[in-house]
């Protein structure tokens, strides 16, 4: 018997062929590995909402078991999209099992991404690399007879080497540029709109602008994980950043709710601004013991990263709408420019880095790696950042007076 019989006996398309079945990426937590999360591939019945892990998940585990969850999720998402493409086009391609896969199927999928979905070249190349690994995995399992191993090795070293999908086409159109910061004169306007229109994340926006926190870091904070400096944090906040998985009730396929670099991070206070944001936020959330999530939904549950981005993108649209209707011609032009660029929650980190550009190498210059230190013990060390704080305040003062 050829190897890989377990996968063969659970053929990719050996399921009822109707529109209610689809492949999904599913996050699974391993209790024996300290709640480590894995991105696996499952088959879901959309009528019953029941999903089961599919054996092709072994492809993800074999190749990316020790990679970050986000890396696993990206590869699983790419694979899922390919499998769903084959499933939806089954009447055309007649792919009834993994054994039926050919290079032509991969080529058709890549061209579908290019011409039907108008995916940029770099995105399609990413799918192509996933397919190369998938076909290699299936060949090693003796599921298919096409050997792409040698081509993968060469392809990894030489970007100009044609992949097995030689008839795949790619768009030359450039993607939108990713924006890393907005014009400085709009920093306070954006914060003001956050305070007025999106109070659920207003403090988070401030912490991103003046502490460089990622959205995934914000949604992993509990109330006890931040230490105010001065009344209501008037002089700053110190945040203990680490992945805590505050929403274990969700079997989410999202993998952005984690802390990339565990550390203790300073968020700068400016005049009474942080005090105002912090006070409003604490009045709006439920706090009993201190172990509650810092950013809560209406049910007092922790916001997920996707929900934080949802509120942020709403705020972004409100900000752009404000600029579009401004009587200032420069604001109108900037609205067009900002609309035509890619940006979301990462903009806060870019703004903070830009503000600190002349005073610190990077955000981590005003943070401390996590170890045995707690919030109280590291406070004295932040006195060394007073020079940076004074320079930052001076620059912000100039922004206020010049605009």
Tab-separated table of N, CA and C in Angstrom, residues 17-134:
chain	number	residue	atom	x	y	z
A	17	UNK	N	-21.534	16.661	-1.887
A	17	UNK	CA	-21.257	17.796	-2.755
A	17	UNK	C	-22.455	18.745	-2.809
A	18	UNK	N	-22.542	19.602	-1.849
A	18	UNK	CA	-23.562	20.644	-1.874
A	18	UNK	C	-22.954	21.922	-1.311
A	19	UNK	N	-23.634	23.032	-1.522
A	19	UNK	CA	-23.065	24.343	-1.233
A	19	UNK	C	-22.913	24.653	0.244
A	20	UNK	N	-23.421	23.767	1.115
A	20	UNK	CA	-23.347	24.041	2.539
A	20	UNK	C	-22.053	23.549	3.177
A	21	UNK	N	-21.195	22.924	2.400
A	21	UNK	CA	-19.927	22.427	2.914
A	21	UNK	C	-18.792	23.320	2.451
A	22	UNK	N	-17.898	23.667	3.384
A	22	UNK	CA	-16.715	24.431	3.000
A	22	UNK	C	-15.568	24.119	3.949
A	23	UNK	N	-14.366	24.417	3.491
A	23	UNK	CA	-13.175	24.265	4.316
A	23	UNK	C	-12.934	25.574	5.067
A	24	UNK	N	-12.454	25.468	6.302
A	24	UNK	CA	-12.169	26.654	7.106
A	24	UNK	C	-10.850	26.477	7.835
A	25	UNK	N	-10.286	27.576	8.282
A	25	UNK	CA	-9.141	27.543	9.184
A	25	UNK	C	-9.681	27.610	10.604
A	26	UNK	N	-9.221	26.726	11.449
A	26	UNK	CA	-9.747	26.635	12.815
A	26	UNK	C	-8.605	26.699	13.822
A	27	UNK	N	-8.736	27.577	14.803
A	27	UNK	CA	-7.737	27.694	15.865
A	27	UNK	C	-8.009	26.632	16.925
A	28	UNK	N	-6.985	25.866	17.263
A	28	UNK	CA	-7.117	24.800	18.255
A	28	UNK	C	-6.051	24.994	19.334
A	29	UNK	N	-6.454	24.894	20.577
A	29	UNK	CA	-5.532	25.073	21.700
A	29	UNK	C	-5.087	23.724	22.251
A	30	UNK	N	-3.780	23.580	22.432
A	30	UNK	CA	-3.221	22.340	22.991
A	30	UNK	C	-3.039	22.513	24.494
A	31	UNK	N	-3.823	21.786	25.268
A	31	UNK	CA	-3.745	21.885	26.725
A	31	UNK	C	-2.443	21.303	27.271
A	32	UNK	N	-1.848	20.362	26.551
A	32	UNK	CA	-0.615	19.747	27.041
A	32	UNK	C	0.612	20.555	26.661
A	33	UNK	N	0.420	21.644	25.932
A	33	UNK	CA	1.533	22.516	25.547
A	33	UNK	C	1.293	23.941	26.022
A	34	UNK	N	0.792	24.059	27.244
A	34	UNK	CA	0.565	25.370	27.861
A	34	UNK	C	-0.313	26.275	27.008
A	35	UNK	N	-1.408	25.696	26.524
A	35	UNK	CA	-2.396	26.455	25.748
A	35	UNK	C	-1.818	27.035	24.452
A	36	UNK	N	-0.825	26.374	23.889
A	36	UNK	CA	-0.281	26.813	22.602
A	36	UNK	C	-1.352	26.645	21.533
A	37	UNK	N	-1.482	27.643	20.674
A	37	UNK	CA	-2.506	27.604	19.635
A	37	UNK	C	-1.929	27.136	18.306
A	38	UNK	N	-2.722	26.334	17.612
A	38	UNK	CA	-2.358	25.867	16.278
A	38	UNK	C	-3.480	26.242	15.300
A	39	UNK	N	-3.090	26.530	14.074
A	39	UNK	CA	-4.066	26.802	13.014
A	39	UNK	C	-4.212	25.531	12.185
A	40	UNK	N	-5.371	24.912	12.254
A	40	UNK	CA	-5.620	23.673	11.540
A	40	UNK	C	-6.700	23.882	10.482
A	41	UNK	N	-6.892	22.877	9.645
A	41	UNK	CA	-7.879	22.948	8.571
A	41	UNK	C	-9.041	22.026	8.925
A	42	UNK	N	-10.241	22.568	8.818
A	42	UNK	CA	-11.439	21.802	9.166
A	42	UNK	C	-12.444	21.869	8.031
A	43	UNK	N	-13.390	20.920	8.042
A	43	UNK	CA	-14.523	20.926	7.124
A	43	UNK	C	-15.757	21.333	7.923
A	44	UNK	N	-16.476	22.321	7.434
A	44	UNK	CA	-17.629	22.852	8.175
A	44	UNK	C	-18.914	22.689	7.379
A	45	UNK	N	-19.937	22.192	8.061
A	45	UNK	CA	-21.278	22.151	7.496
A	45	UNK	C	-21.970	23.445	7.888
A	46	UNK	N	-22.244	24.308	6.918
A	46	UNK	CA	-22.790	25.623	7.211
A	46	UNK	C	-24.244	25.569	7.649
A	47	UNK	N	-24.906	24.451	7.418
A	47	UNK	CA	-26.287	24.300	7.868
A	47	UNK	C	-26.349	23.980	9.354
A	48	UNK	N	-25.530	23.020	9.770
A	48	UNK	CA	-25.518	22.605	11.179
A	48	UNK	C	-24.489	23.372	11.995
A	49	UNK	N	-23.583	24.084	11.307
A	49	UNK	CA	-22.507	24.843	11.956
A	49	UNK	C	-21.524	23.919	12.673
A	50	UNK	N	-21.492	22.663	12.282
A	50	UNK	CA	-20.578	21.690	12.863
A	50	UNK	C	-19.331	21.589	11.993
A	51	UNK	N	-18.178	21.577	12.628
A	51	UNK	CA	-16.925	21.451	11.878
A	51	UNK	C	-16.075	20.341	12.476
A	52	UNK	N	-15.312	19.663	11.621
A	52	UNK	CA	-14.401	18.616	12.080
A	52	UNK	C	-13.033	18.865	11.456
A	53	UNK	N	-11.999	18.579	12.236
A	53	UNK	CA	-10.628	18.764	11.748
A	53	UNK	C	-10.358	17.760	10.627
A	54	UNK	N	-9.773	18.254	9.539
A	54	UNK	CA	-9.472	17.393	8.399
A	54	UNK	C	-8.010	16.935	8.472
A	55	UNK	N	-7.723	15.705	8.048
A	55	UNK	CA	-6.349	15.179	8.105
A	55	UNK	C	-5.325	16.003	7.336
A	56	UNK	N	-5.759	16.805	6.354
A	56	UNK	CA	-4.791	17.614	5.615
A	56	UNK	C	-4.124	18.638	6.529
A	57	UNK	N	-4.657	18.791	7.757
A	57	UNK	CA	-4.021	19.668	8.750
A	57	UNK	C	-2.591	19.232	9.034
A	58	UNK	N	-2.317	17.960	8.792
A	58	UNK	CA	-0.952	17.452	8.992
A	58	UNK	C	0.046	18.217	8.146
A	59	UNK	N	-0.402	18.729	7.002
A	59	UNK	CA	0.452	19.549	6.131
A	59	UNK	C	0.925	20.803	6.864
A	60	UNK	N	0.036	21.430	7.615
A	60	UNK	CA	0.393	22.638	8.364
A	60	UNK	C	1.331	22.298	9.513
A	61	UNK	N	0.984	21.243	10.259
A	61	UNK	CA	1.790	20.867	11.418
A	61	UNK	C	3.189	20.434	11.002
A	62	UNK	N	3.280	19.644	9.941
A	62	UNK	CA	4.589	19.146	9.492
A	62	UNK	C	5.526	20.298	9.095
A	63	UNK	N	4.974	21.316	8.482
A	63	UNK	CA	5.809	22.388	7.943
A	63	UNK	C	5.992	23.578	8.884
A	64	UNK	N	4.983	23.845	9.738
A	64	UNK	CA	5.041	25.094	10.522
A	64	UNK	C	4.688	24.895	11.989
A	65	UNK	N	4.915	23.703	12.523
A	65	UNK	CA	4.554	23.429	13.909
A	65	UNK	C	5.227	24.402	14.868
A	66	UNK	N	6.464	24.749	14.606
A	66	UNK	CA	7.225	25.594	15.529
A	66	UNK	C	7.206	27.065	15.117
A	67	UNK	N	6.379	27.402	14.141
A	67	UNK	CA	6.270	28.796	13.700
A	67	UNK	C	5.222	29.520	14.535
A	68	UNK	N	5.209	30.848	14.426
A	68	UNK	CA	4.194	31.641	15.100
A	68	UNK	C	2.811	31.274	14.588
A	69	UNK	N	1.798	31.460	15.429
A	69	UNK	CA	0.429	31.135	15.040
A	69	UNK	C	0.032	31.866	13.763
A	70	UNK	N	0.433	33.135	13.647
A	70	UNK	CA	0.063	33.908	12.458
A	70	UNK	C	0.626	33.294	11.181
A	71	UNK	N	1.835	32.741	11.273
A	71	UNK	CA	2.435	32.080	10.110
A	71	UNK	C	1.632	30.840	9.746
A	72	UNK	N	1.279	30.049	10.755
A	72	UNK	CA	0.450	28.870	10.509
A	72	UNK	C	-0.884	29.272	9.891
A	73	UNK	N	-1.481	30.327	10.436
A	73	UNK	CA	-2.792	30.751	9.957
A	73	UNK	C	-2.738	31.192	8.503
A	74	UNK	N	-1.675	31.917	8.144
A	74	UNK	CA	-1.555	32.371	6.753
A	74	UNK	C	-1.465	31.189	5.809
A	75	UNK	N	-0.654	30.198	6.159
A	75	UNK	CA	-0.510	29.028	5.297
A	75	UNK	C	-1.798	28.213	5.259
A	76	UNK	N	-2.475	28.095	6.402
A	76	UNK	CA	-3.742	27.368	6.430
A	76	UNK	C	-4.796	28.099	5.604
A	77	UNK	N	-4.860	29.418	5.733
A	77	UNK	CA	-5.822	30.199	4.951
A	77	UNK	C	-5.578	30.030	3.454
A	78	UNK	N	-4.305	30.049	3.052
A	78	UNK	CA	-3.983	29.863	1.636
A	78	UNK	C	-4.443	28.491	1.145
A	79	UNK	N	-4.184	27.477	1.972
A	79	UNK	CA	-4.572	26.113	1.600
A	79	UNK	C	-6.085	25.974	1.538
A	80	UNK	N	-6.763	26.538	2.510
A	80	UNK	CA	-8.233	26.492	2.553
A	80	UNK	C	-8.831	27.155	1.317
A	81	UNK	N	-8.285	28.272	0.924
A	81	UNK	CA	-8.806	28.967	-0.253
A	81	UNK	C	-8.634	28.108	-1.506
A	82	UNK	N	-7.504	27.423	-1.602
A	82	UNK	CA	-7.258	26.535	-2.735
A	82	UNK	C	-8.248	25.370	-2.733
A	83	UNK	N	-8.451	24.749	-1.579
A	83	UNK	CA	-9.365	23.611	-1.492
A	83	UNK	C	-10.804	24.032	-1.799
A	84	UNK	N	-11.201	25.186	-1.300
A	84	UNK	CA	-12.561	25.664	-1.588
A	84	UNK	C	-12.724	26.014	-3.061
A	85	UNK	N	-11.644	26.486	-3.678
A	85	UNK	CA	-11.678	26.759	-5.118
A	85	UNK	C	-11.922	25.464	-5.886
A	86	UNK	N	-11.184	24.412	-5.544
A	86	UNK	CA	-11.362	23.122	-6.208
A	86	UNK	C	-12.770	22.580	-5.974
A	87	UNK	N	-13.239	22.748	-4.754
A	87	UNK	CA	-14.572	22.265	-4.403
A	87	UNK	C	-15.653	22.983	-5.205
A	88	UNK	N	-15.510	24.319	-5.327
A	88	UNK	CA	-16.521	25.102	-6.053
A	88	UNK	C	-16.474	24.845	-7.554
A	89	UNK	N	-15.302	24.436	-8.054
A	89	UNK	CA	-15.141	24.196	-9.483
A	89	UNK	C	-15.116	22.714	-9.819
A	90	UNK	N	-15.637	21.898	-8.912
A	90	UNK	CA	-15.516	20.453	-9.091
A	90	UNK	C	-16.167	19.950	-10.376
A	91	UNK	N	-17.253	20.586	-10.798
A	91	UNK	CA	-17.917	20.147	-12.030
A	91	UNK	C	-17.037	20.369	-13.250
A	92	UNK	N	-16.113	21.335	-13.123
A	92	UNK	CA	-15.202	21.642	-14.226
A	92	UNK	C	-13.952	20.776	-14.177
A	93	UNK	N	-13.366	20.646	-12.962
A	93	UNK	CA	-12.077	19.977	-12.834
A	93	UNK	C	-12.192	18.512	-12.431
A	94	UNK	N	-13.321	18.098	-11.895
A	94	UNK	CA	-13.539	16.718	-11.458
A	94	UNK	C	-12.406	16.252	-10.547
A	95	UNK	N	-12.181	17.010	-9.490
A	95	UNK	CA	-11.204	16.625	-8.477
A	95	UNK	C	-11.969	15.987	-7.327
A	96	UNK	N	-11.951	14.664	-7.277
A	96	UNK	CA	-12.714	13.954	-6.256
A	96	UNK	C	-11.870	13.542	-5.063
A	97	UNK	N	-10.564	13.640	-5.193
A	97	UNK	CA	-9.685	13.323	-4.076
A	97	UNK	C	-8.358	14.024	-4.305
A	98	UNK	N	-7.519	14.006	-3.277
A	98	UNK	CA	-6.192	14.607	-3.388
A	98	UNK	C	-5.370	13.951	-4.486
A	99	UNK	N	-5.618	12.683	-4.754
A	99	UNK	CA	-4.863	11.969	-5.775
A	99	UNK	C	-5.064	12.558	-7.166
A	100	UNK	N	-6.165	13.288	-7.349
A	100	UNK	CA	-6.490	13.840	-8.668
A	100	UNK	C	-5.798	15.169	-8.953
A	101	UNK	N	-5.105	15.709	-7.948
A	101	UNK	CA	-4.479	17.026	-8.132
A	101	UNK	C	-3.372	16.979	-9.181
A	102	UNK	N	-3.363	18.005	-10.029
A	102	UNK	CA	-2.296	18.152	-11.023
A	102	UNK	C	-1.756	19.571	-10.957
A	103	UNK	N	-0.647	19.795	-11.647
A	103	UNK	CA	-0.066	21.141	-11.725
A	103	UNK	C	-1.066	22.111	-12.350
A	104	UNK	N	-1.859	21.627	-13.285
A	104	UNK	CA	-2.825	22.499	-13.960
A	104	UNK	C	-3.854	23.068	-12.985
A	105	UNK	N	-4.234	22.284	-11.975
A	105	UNK	CA	-5.188	22.787	-10.993
A	105	UNK	C	-4.599	23.960	-10.213
A	106	UNK	N	-3.335	23.827	-9.839
A	106	UNK	CA	-2.672	24.925	-9.140
A	106	UNK	C	-2.553	26.156	-10.012
A	107	UNK	N	-2.232	25.944	-11.280
A	107	UNK	CA	-2.106	27.060	-12.218
A	107	UNK	C	-3.440	27.789	-12.386
A	108	UNK	N	-4.521	27.024	-12.549
A	108	UNK	CA	-5.840	27.633	-12.701
A	108	UNK	C	-6.220	28.448	-11.473
A	109	UNK	N	-5.863	27.938	-10.303
A	109	UNK	CA	-6.169	28.655	-9.057
A	109	UNK	C	-5.415	29.974	-8.994
A	110	UNK	N	-4.137	29.948	-9.330
A	110	UNK	CA	-3.336	31.177	-9.304
A	110	UNK	C	-3.864	32.201	-10.305
A	111	UNK	N	-4.282	31.736	-11.470
A	111	UNK	CA	-4.847	32.652	-12.461
A	111	UNK	C	-6.215	33.181	-12.030
A	112	UNK	N	-6.948	32.359	-11.281
A	112	UNK	CA	-8.219	32.818	-10.712
A	112	UNK	C	-7.967	33.983	-9.754
A	113	UNK	N	-6.933	33.858	-8.922
A	113	UNK	CA	-6.590	34.939	-7.990
A	113	UNK	C	-6.194	36.206	-8.745
A	114	UNK	N	-5.471	36.016	-9.836
A	114	UNK	CA	-4.976	37.171	-10.598
A	114	UNK	C	-6.086	37.866	-11.368
A	115	UNK	N	-6.874	37.109	-12.106
A	115	UNK	CA	-7.829	37.723	-13.033
A	115	UNK	C	-9.222	37.929	-12.441
A	116	UNK	N	-9.663	37.011	-11.588
A	116	UNK	CA	-10.997	37.143	-11.020
A	116	UNK	C	-11.007	37.993	-9.756
A	117	UNK	N	-10.017	37.777	-8.907
A	117	UNK	CA	-9.985	38.518	-7.649
A	117	UNK	C	-9.036	39.710	-7.681
A	118	UNK	N	-8.293	39.838	-8.766
A	118	UNK	CA	-7.389	40.987	-8.962
A	118	UNK	C	-6.374	41.123	-7.825
A	119	UNK	N	-5.877	39.993	-7.353
A	119	UNK	CA	-4.878	40.017	-6.291
A	119	UNK	C	-3.545	40.526	-6.839
A	120	UNK	N	-2.824	41.342	-6.077
A	120	UNK	CA	-1.512	41.829	-6.525
A	120	UNK	C	-0.503	40.694	-6.632
A	121	UNK	N	0.544	40.946	-7.367
A	121	UNK	CA	1.544	39.925	-7.662
A	121	UNK	C	2.120	39.291	-6.407
A	122	UNK	N	2.502	40.101	-5.425
A	122	UNK	CA	3.133	39.561	-4.216
A	122	UNK	C	2.182	38.631	-3.467
A	123	UNK	N	0.890	38.952	-3.486
A	123	UNK	CA	-0.092	38.104	-2.816
A	123	UNK	C	-0.204	36.755	-3.508
A	124	UNK	N	-0.271	36.779	-4.844
A	124	UNK	CA	-0.382	35.522	-5.593
A	124	UNK	C	0.887	34.696	-5.434
A	125	UNK	N	2.045	35.368	-5.394
A	125	UNK	CA	3.303	34.651	-5.167
A	125	UNK	C	3.273	33.920	-3.828
A	126	UNK	N	2.661	34.547	-2.813
A	126	UNK	CA	2.546	33.900	-1.511
A	126	UNK	C	1.724	32.631	-1.593
A	127	UNK	N	0.602	32.676	-2.337
A	127	UNK	CA	-0.202	31.478	-2.549
A	127	UNK	C	0.593	30.425	-3.310
A	128	UNK	N	1.380	30.876	-4.282
A	128	UNK	CA	2.172	29.954	-5.084
A	128	UNK	C	3.151	29.168	-4.211
A	129	UNK	N	3.790	29.854	-3.269
A	129	UNK	CA	4.744	29.175	-2.386
A	129	UNK	C	4.037	28.155	-1.494
A	130	UNK	N	2.828	28.506	-1.058
A	130	UNK	CA	2.058	27.543	-0.268
A	130	UNK	C	1.750	26.294	-1.095
A	131	UNK	N	1.347	26.505	-2.354
A	131	UNK	CA	1.043	25.364	-3.222
A	131	UNK	C	2.278	24.504	-3.463
A	132	UNK	N	3.423	25.138	-3.634
A	132	UNK	CA	4.659	24.372	-3.828
A	132	UNK	C	4.906	23.449	-2.643
A	133	UNK	N	4.716	23.972	-1.436
A	133	UNK	CA	4.898	23.152	-0.232
A	133	UNK	C	3.824	22.071	-0.126
A	134	UNK	N	2.597	22.414	-0.501
A	134	UNK	CA	1.508	21.439	-0.438
A	134	UNK	C	1.757	20.283	-1.399
